[in-house]
XYZ file of C-alpha atoms in Angstrom:
456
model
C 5.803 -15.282 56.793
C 8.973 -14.892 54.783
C 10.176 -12.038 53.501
C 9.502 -12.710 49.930
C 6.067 -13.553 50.610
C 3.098 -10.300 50.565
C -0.178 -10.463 51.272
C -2.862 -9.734 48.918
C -3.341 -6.525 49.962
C 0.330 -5.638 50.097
C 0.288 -6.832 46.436
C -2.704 -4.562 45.373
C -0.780 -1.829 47.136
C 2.317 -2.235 45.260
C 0.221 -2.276 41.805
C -1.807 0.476 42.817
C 1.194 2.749 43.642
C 2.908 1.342 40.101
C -0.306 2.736 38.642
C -0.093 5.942 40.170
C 3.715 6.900 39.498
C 3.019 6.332 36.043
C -0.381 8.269 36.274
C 2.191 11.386 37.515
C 4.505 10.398 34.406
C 1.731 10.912 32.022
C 0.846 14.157 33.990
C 4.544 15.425 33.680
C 4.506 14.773 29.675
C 1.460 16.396 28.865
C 2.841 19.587 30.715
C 6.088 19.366 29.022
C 4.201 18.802 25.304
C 2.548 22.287 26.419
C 6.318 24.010 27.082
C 7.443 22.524 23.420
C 4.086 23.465 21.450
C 5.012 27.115 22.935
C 8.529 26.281 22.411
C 8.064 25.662 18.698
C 5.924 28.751 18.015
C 8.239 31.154 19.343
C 11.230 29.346 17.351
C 12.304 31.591 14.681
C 15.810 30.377 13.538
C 16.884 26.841 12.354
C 18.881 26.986 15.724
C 15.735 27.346 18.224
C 14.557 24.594 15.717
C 17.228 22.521 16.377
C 16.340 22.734 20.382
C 13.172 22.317 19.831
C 13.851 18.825 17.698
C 16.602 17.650 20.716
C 13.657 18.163 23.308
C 11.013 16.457 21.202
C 13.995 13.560 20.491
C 14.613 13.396 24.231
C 10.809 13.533 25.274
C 10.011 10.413 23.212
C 13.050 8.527 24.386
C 11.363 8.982 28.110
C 7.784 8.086 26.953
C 8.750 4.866 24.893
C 10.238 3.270 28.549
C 6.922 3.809 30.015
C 5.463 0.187 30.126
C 1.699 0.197 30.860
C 0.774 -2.926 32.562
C -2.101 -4.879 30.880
C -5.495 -5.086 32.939
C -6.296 -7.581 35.025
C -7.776 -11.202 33.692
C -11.197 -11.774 34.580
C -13.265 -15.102 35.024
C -15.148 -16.140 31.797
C -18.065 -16.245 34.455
C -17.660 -12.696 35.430
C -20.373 -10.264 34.183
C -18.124 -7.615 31.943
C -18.260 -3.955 33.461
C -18.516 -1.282 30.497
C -15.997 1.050 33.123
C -12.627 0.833 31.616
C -10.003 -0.207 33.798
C -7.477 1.297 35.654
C -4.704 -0.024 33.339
C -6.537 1.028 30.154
C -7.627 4.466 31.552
C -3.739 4.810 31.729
C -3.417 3.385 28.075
C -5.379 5.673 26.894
C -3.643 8.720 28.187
C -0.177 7.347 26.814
C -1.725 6.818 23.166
C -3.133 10.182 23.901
C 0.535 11.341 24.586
C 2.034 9.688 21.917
C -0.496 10.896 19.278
C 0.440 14.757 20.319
C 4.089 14.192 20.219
C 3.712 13.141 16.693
C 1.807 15.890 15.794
C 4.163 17.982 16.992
C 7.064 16.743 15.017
C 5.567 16.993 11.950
C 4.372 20.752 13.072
C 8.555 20.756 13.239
C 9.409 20.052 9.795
C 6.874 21.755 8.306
C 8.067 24.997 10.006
C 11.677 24.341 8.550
C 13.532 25.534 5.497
C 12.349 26.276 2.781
C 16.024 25.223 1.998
C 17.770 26.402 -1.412
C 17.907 22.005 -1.673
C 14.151 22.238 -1.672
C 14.701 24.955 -5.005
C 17.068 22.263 -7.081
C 14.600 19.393 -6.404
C 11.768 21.104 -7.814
C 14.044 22.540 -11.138
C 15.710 18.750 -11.484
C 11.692 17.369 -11.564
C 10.502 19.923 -13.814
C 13.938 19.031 -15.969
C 13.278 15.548 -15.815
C 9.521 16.130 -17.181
C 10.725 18.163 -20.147
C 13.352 15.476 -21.136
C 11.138 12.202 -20.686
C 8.305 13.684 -22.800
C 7.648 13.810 -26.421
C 6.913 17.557 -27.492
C 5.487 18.974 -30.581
C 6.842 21.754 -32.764
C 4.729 24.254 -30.572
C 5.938 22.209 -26.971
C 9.222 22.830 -27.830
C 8.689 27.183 -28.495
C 6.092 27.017 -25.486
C 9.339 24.909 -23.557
C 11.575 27.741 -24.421
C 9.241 30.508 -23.931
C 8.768 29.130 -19.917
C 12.291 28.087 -19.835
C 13.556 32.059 -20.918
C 10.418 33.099 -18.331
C 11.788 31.175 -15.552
C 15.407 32.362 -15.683
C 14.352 36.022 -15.635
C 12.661 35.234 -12.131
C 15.964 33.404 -11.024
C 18.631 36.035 -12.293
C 15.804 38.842 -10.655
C 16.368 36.753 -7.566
C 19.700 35.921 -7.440
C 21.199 38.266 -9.369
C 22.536 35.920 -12.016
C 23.349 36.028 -16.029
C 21.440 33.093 -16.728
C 19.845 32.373 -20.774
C 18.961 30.184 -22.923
C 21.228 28.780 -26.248
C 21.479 31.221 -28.738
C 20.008 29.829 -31.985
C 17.626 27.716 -30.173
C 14.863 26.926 -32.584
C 12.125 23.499 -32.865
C 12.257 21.408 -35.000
C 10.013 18.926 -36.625
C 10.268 14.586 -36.850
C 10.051 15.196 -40.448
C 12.773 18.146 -40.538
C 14.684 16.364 -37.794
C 15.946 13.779 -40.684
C 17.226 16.637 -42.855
C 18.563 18.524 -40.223
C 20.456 15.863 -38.012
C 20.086 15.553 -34.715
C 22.446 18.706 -33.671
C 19.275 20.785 -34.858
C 16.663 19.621 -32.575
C 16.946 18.192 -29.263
C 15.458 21.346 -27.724
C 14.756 19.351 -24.189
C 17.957 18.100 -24.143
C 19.524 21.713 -24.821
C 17.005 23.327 -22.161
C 18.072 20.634 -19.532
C 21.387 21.839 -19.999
C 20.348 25.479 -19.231
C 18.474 24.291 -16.152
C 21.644 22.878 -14.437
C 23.263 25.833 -14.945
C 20.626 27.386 -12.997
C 20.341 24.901 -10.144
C 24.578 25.296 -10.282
C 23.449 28.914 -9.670
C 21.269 28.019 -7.286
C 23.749 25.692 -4.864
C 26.688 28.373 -5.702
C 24.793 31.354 -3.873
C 24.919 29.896 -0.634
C 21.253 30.404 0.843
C 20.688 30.424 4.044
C 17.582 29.238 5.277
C 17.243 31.875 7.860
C 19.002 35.149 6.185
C 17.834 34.397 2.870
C 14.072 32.588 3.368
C 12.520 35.364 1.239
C 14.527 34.538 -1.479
C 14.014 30.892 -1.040
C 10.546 31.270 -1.129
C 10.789 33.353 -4.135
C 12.619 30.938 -5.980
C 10.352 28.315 -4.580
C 7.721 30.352 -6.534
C 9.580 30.857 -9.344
C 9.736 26.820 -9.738
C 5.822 26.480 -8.967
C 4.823 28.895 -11.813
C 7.823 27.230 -14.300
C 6.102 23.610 -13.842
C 2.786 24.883 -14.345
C 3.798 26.405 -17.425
C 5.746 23.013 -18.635
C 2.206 20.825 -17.506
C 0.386 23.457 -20.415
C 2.889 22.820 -22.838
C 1.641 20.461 -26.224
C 2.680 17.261 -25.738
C 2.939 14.345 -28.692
C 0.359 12.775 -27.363
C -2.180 16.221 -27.142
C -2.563 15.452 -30.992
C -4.729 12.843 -33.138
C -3.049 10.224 -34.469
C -2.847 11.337 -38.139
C -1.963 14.756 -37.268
C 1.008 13.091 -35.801
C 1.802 10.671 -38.796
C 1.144 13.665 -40.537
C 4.031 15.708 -39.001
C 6.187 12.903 -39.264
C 6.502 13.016 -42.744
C 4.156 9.545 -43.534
C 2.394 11.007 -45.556
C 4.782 12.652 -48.081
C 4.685 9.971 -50.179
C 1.221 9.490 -51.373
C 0.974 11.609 -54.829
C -2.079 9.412 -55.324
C -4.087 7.159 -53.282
C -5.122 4.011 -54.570
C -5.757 2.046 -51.302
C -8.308 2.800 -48.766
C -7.469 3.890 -45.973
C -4.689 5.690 -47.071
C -2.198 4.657 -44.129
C -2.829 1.770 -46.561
C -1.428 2.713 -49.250
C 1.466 4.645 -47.640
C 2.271 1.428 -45.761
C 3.097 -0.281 -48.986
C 5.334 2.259 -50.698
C 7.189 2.901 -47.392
C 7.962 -0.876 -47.310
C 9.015 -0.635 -51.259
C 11.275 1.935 -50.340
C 12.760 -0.144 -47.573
C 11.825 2.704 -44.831
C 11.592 0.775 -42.027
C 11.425 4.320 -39.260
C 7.893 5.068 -41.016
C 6.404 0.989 -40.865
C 7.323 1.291 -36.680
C 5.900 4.578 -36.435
C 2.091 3.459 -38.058
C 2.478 0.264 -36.062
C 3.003 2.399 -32.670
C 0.512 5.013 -33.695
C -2.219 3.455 -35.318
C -4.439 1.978 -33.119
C -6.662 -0.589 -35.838
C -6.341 -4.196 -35.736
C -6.419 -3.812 -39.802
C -3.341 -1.474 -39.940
C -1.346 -3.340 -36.880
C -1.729 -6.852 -39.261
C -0.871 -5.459 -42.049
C 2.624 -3.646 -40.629
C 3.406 -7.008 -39.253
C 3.346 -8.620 -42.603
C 5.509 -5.902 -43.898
C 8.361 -6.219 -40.788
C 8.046 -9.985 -41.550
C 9.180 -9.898 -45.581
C 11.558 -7.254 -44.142
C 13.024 -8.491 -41.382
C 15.008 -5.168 -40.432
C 17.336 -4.841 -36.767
C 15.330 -2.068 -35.933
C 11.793 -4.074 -35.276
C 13.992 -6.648 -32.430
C 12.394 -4.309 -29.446
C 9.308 -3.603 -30.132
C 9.090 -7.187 -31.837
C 10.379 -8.490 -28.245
C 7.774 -6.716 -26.216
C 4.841 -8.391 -28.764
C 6.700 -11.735 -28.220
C 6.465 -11.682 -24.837
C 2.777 -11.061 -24.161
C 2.497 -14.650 -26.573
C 1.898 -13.576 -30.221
C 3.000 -15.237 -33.018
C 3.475 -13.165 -35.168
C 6.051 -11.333 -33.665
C 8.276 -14.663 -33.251
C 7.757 -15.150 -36.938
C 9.436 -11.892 -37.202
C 12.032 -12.319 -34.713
C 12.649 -14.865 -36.603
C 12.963 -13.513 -39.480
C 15.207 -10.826 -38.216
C 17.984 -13.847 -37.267
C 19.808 -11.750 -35.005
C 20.586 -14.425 -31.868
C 20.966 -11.607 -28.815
C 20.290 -13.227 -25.095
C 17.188 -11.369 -25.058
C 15.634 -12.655 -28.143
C 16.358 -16.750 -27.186
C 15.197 -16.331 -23.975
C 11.966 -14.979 -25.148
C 11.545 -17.519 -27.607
C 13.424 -20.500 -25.405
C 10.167 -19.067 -22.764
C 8.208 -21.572 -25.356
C 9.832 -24.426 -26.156
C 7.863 -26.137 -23.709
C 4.607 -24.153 -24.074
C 1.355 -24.962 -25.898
C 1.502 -26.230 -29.901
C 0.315 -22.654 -30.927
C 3.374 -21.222 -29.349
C 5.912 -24.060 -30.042
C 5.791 -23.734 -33.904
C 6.632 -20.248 -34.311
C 8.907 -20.704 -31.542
C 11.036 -23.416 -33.024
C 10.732 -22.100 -36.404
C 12.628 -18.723 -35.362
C 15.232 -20.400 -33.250
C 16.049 -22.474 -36.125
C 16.131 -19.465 -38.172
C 18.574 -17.450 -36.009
C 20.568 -20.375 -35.023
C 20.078 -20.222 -31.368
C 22.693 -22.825 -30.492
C 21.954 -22.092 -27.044
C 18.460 -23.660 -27.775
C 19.377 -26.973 -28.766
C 18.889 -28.712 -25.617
C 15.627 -27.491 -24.568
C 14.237 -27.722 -28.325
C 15.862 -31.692 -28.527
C 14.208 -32.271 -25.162
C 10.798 -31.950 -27.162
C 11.628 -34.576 -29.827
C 9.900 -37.176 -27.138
C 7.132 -35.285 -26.956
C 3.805 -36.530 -26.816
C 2.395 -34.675 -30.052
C 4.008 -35.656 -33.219
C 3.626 -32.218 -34.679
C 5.562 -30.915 -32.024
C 8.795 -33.427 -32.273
C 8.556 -32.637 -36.133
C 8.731 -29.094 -35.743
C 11.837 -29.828 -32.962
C 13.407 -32.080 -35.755
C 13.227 -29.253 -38.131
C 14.179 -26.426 -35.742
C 17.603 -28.519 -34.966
C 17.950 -29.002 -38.766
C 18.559 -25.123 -39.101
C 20.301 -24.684 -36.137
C 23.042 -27.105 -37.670
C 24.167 -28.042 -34.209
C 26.584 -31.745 -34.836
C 25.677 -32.544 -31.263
C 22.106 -33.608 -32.269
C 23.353 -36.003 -34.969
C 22.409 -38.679 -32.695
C 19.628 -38.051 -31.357
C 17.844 -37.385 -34.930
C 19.218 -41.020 -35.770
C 17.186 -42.313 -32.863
C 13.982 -40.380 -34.022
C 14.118 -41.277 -37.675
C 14.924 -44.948 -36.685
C 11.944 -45.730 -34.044
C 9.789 -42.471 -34.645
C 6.245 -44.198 -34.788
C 5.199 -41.209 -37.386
C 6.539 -41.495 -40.579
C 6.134 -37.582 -41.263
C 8.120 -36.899 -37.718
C 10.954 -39.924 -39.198
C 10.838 -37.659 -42.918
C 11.655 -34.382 -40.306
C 14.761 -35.967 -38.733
C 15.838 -36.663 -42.278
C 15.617 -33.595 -43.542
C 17.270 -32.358 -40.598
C 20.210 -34.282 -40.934
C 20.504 -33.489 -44.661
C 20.536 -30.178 -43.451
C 23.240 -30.739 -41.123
C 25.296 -31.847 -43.742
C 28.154 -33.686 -42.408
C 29.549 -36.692 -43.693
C 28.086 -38.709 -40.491
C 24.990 -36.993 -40.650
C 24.489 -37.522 -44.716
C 25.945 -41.570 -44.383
C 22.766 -41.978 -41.396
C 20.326 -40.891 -43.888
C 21.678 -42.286 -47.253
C 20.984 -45.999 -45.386
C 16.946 -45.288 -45.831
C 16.854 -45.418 -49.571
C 14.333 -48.133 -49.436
C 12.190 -47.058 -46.372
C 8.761 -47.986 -46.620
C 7.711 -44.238 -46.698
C 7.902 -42.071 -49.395
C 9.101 -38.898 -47.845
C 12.080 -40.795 -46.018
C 13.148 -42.473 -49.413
C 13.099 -38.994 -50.860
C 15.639 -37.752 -47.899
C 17.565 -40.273 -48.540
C 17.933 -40.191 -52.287
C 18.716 -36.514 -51.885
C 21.952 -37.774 -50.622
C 24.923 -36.829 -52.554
C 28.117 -38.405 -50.907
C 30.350 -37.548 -53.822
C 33.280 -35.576 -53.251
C 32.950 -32.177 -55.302
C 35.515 -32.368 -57.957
């Protein structure tokens, strides 16, 4: 027998030994995860925690290049035996291992710090809560009233100046307008005062050993501040004419001759062209009734402000707001990709679509809105004749002579006219002034609309 060859019972006997050197492996970890749990209870300093985390590092290294063979394979024919193998005994034991190991380093970081970084996360979130929420009159004087609270515990603490603005004082929506903007802005003022006081914070130099009473102080502090920002009175704590109320929509009903009366105040806000008060019902008030009826308004309006929350309508498909958008005639990307998003889309969406394109003279449009005037539905390439009509782009001179010459609709033939009048050039006018006799009505009237005559 060569020497590469064993028998079967020389193989067992290497396996079985494998089995066993790992088997005193295990045995040596679960001793040494016994030194580190005592280890890391007598560790009182970042620095024994620090030895502590090396020896937990170093112990996993060692049990991750322990490879646990896999059991055996056994004959389909072979009754199953409910004892676990050898192999998986020893599996077992190293998830076993592994399991404690893990619990241990998370028994590790929880017995660091606190750190004085811990203190100016908590401040920045509480910071962050104050200046991304809406407040009322009595949120902003409960915000100043925790904020002047808190920085007593912190100057206690850490021996610090720190205050609030002098002056500082709420200030209503409907005051806000009077007063400018300088006037309120409480949040923004008491965000101001909180990074001074995470400056102060970072500037003292805590150590998480020397100075873990203070930490935790501080720590505390912070807990009690963000419990009193949670109970401040948000916006959104009030009804939602209590808040129209405070915003001043009201103040200009002497009479009411509409019911309801957000009615009423709609329409003389709209007469008096302010467009603030028409967003703020149409964001507050939750009624189908009141929503239709500030939509008409922003559509004979057509103010700047409405493009954003027009946008946001536009893209969850409603027609209304294209009209607007429309309407508006501002051509940003973001508006023409919205409304370019249905060029291709369903008739419902199509019309209002190339109706405001037109409108705004998205030139950036013109391809994907000519691409329709093959369309299968004649309403659709009429409404695509029309929209390139207002756009006034030169380029689709030609292909509006190829619809109104073999167009098998006459009304979708009267479209590409009308377009082309609008267009206006001398090429474009000379086109349509040749169908002065057409057999239909509306392309005749196109065409005698013509008026090639130099203007004097």
């Amino acid at each position: 027998m060569s020497e590469d060859e064993s028998t079967p019972d020389e193989s067992e006997a290497e396996q079985s030994a494998d089995l066993d050197a790992i088997r005193d492996r295990l045995d040596s970890f679960e001793n040494d995860l016994e030194d580190l749990e005592s280890d890391l209870e007598a560790a009182e300093t970042e620095d024994d925690l620090d030895v502590v985390e090396a020896d937990l590092e170093s112990t996993r290294e060692d049990l991750e290049d322990v490879e646990i063979p896999d059991p055996p394979e056994t004959d389909d024919d072979e009754e199953e035996d409910d004892e676990p193998t050898p192999e998986e005994e020893l599996q077992d034991r190293y998830d076993d291992v592994e399991s404690d190991l893990g619990d241990l380093e998370d028994d590790l970081e929880d017995q660091r710090g606190p750190y004085a970084e811990d203190v100016v996360s908590e401040i920045d979130g509480v910071a962050n809560t104050i200046t991304n929420t809406r407040w009322t009159v009595e949120g902003d004087e409960e915000l100043i009233e925790a904020v002047n609270s808190f920085l007593t515990d912190v100057n206690d603490l850490l021996g610090s100046d720190l205050s609030t603005p002098g002056g500082l004082e709420p200030v209503s929506g409907a005051e806000l307008g009077e007063k400018g903007e300088e006037e309120g802005n409480v949040p923004e003022k008491l965000e101001d005062t909180l990074e001074d006081a995470t400056e102060a914070v970072e500037d003292a130099g805590l150590d998480p050993d020397d100075d873990a009473e203070t930490i935790a102080g501080l720590l505390e502090a912070t807990d009690d501040f963000e419990g009193d920002v949670d109970d401040a009175t948000e916006w959104t704590d009030l009804e939602v004419r209590e808040q129209l109320r405070r915003e001043g929509f009201y103040d200009v009903l002497d009479h009411v001759k509409d019911f309801p009366p957000e009615w009423h105040a709609l329409k003389v806000h709209e007469k008096r062209g302010n467009v603030d008060q028409i967003l703020l019902a149409y964001e507050t008030l939750g009624s189908e009734f009141m929503e239709e009826h500030c939509l008409e308004a922003l559509e004979r309006m057509g103010p700047e402000e409405a493009i954003d929350p027009m946008l946001q309508k536009a893209n969850r498909r409603d027609q209304a707001a294209m009209r607007i958008l429309g309407k508006i005639g501002v051509a940003n990307d973001d508006v023409v990709d919205t409304l370019v998003d249905y060029v291709d889309s369903n008739p419902d969406l199509q019309k209002p679509a190339f109706r405001a394109l037109g409108e705004i003279g998205a030139e950036d449009a013109v391809q994907p809105i000519a691409d329709q005037l093959v369309a299968d539905n004649p309403d659709v390439r009429s409404w695509a004749a029309r929209a390139l009509g207002l756009i006034g782009d030169t380029r689709t001179i030609d292909p509006l002579a190829d619809v109104l010459e073999n167009d098998d609709e006459d009304r979708v033939r009267a479209s590409a006219a009308w377009a082309l009048n609008q267009i206006g050039t001398t090429e474009a006018l000379e086109i349509v002034a040749e169908y002065h006799d057409d057999r239909a009505y509306l392309v005749q009237a196109e065409a005698e609309s013509v008026d090639l005559e130099p203007a004097a």
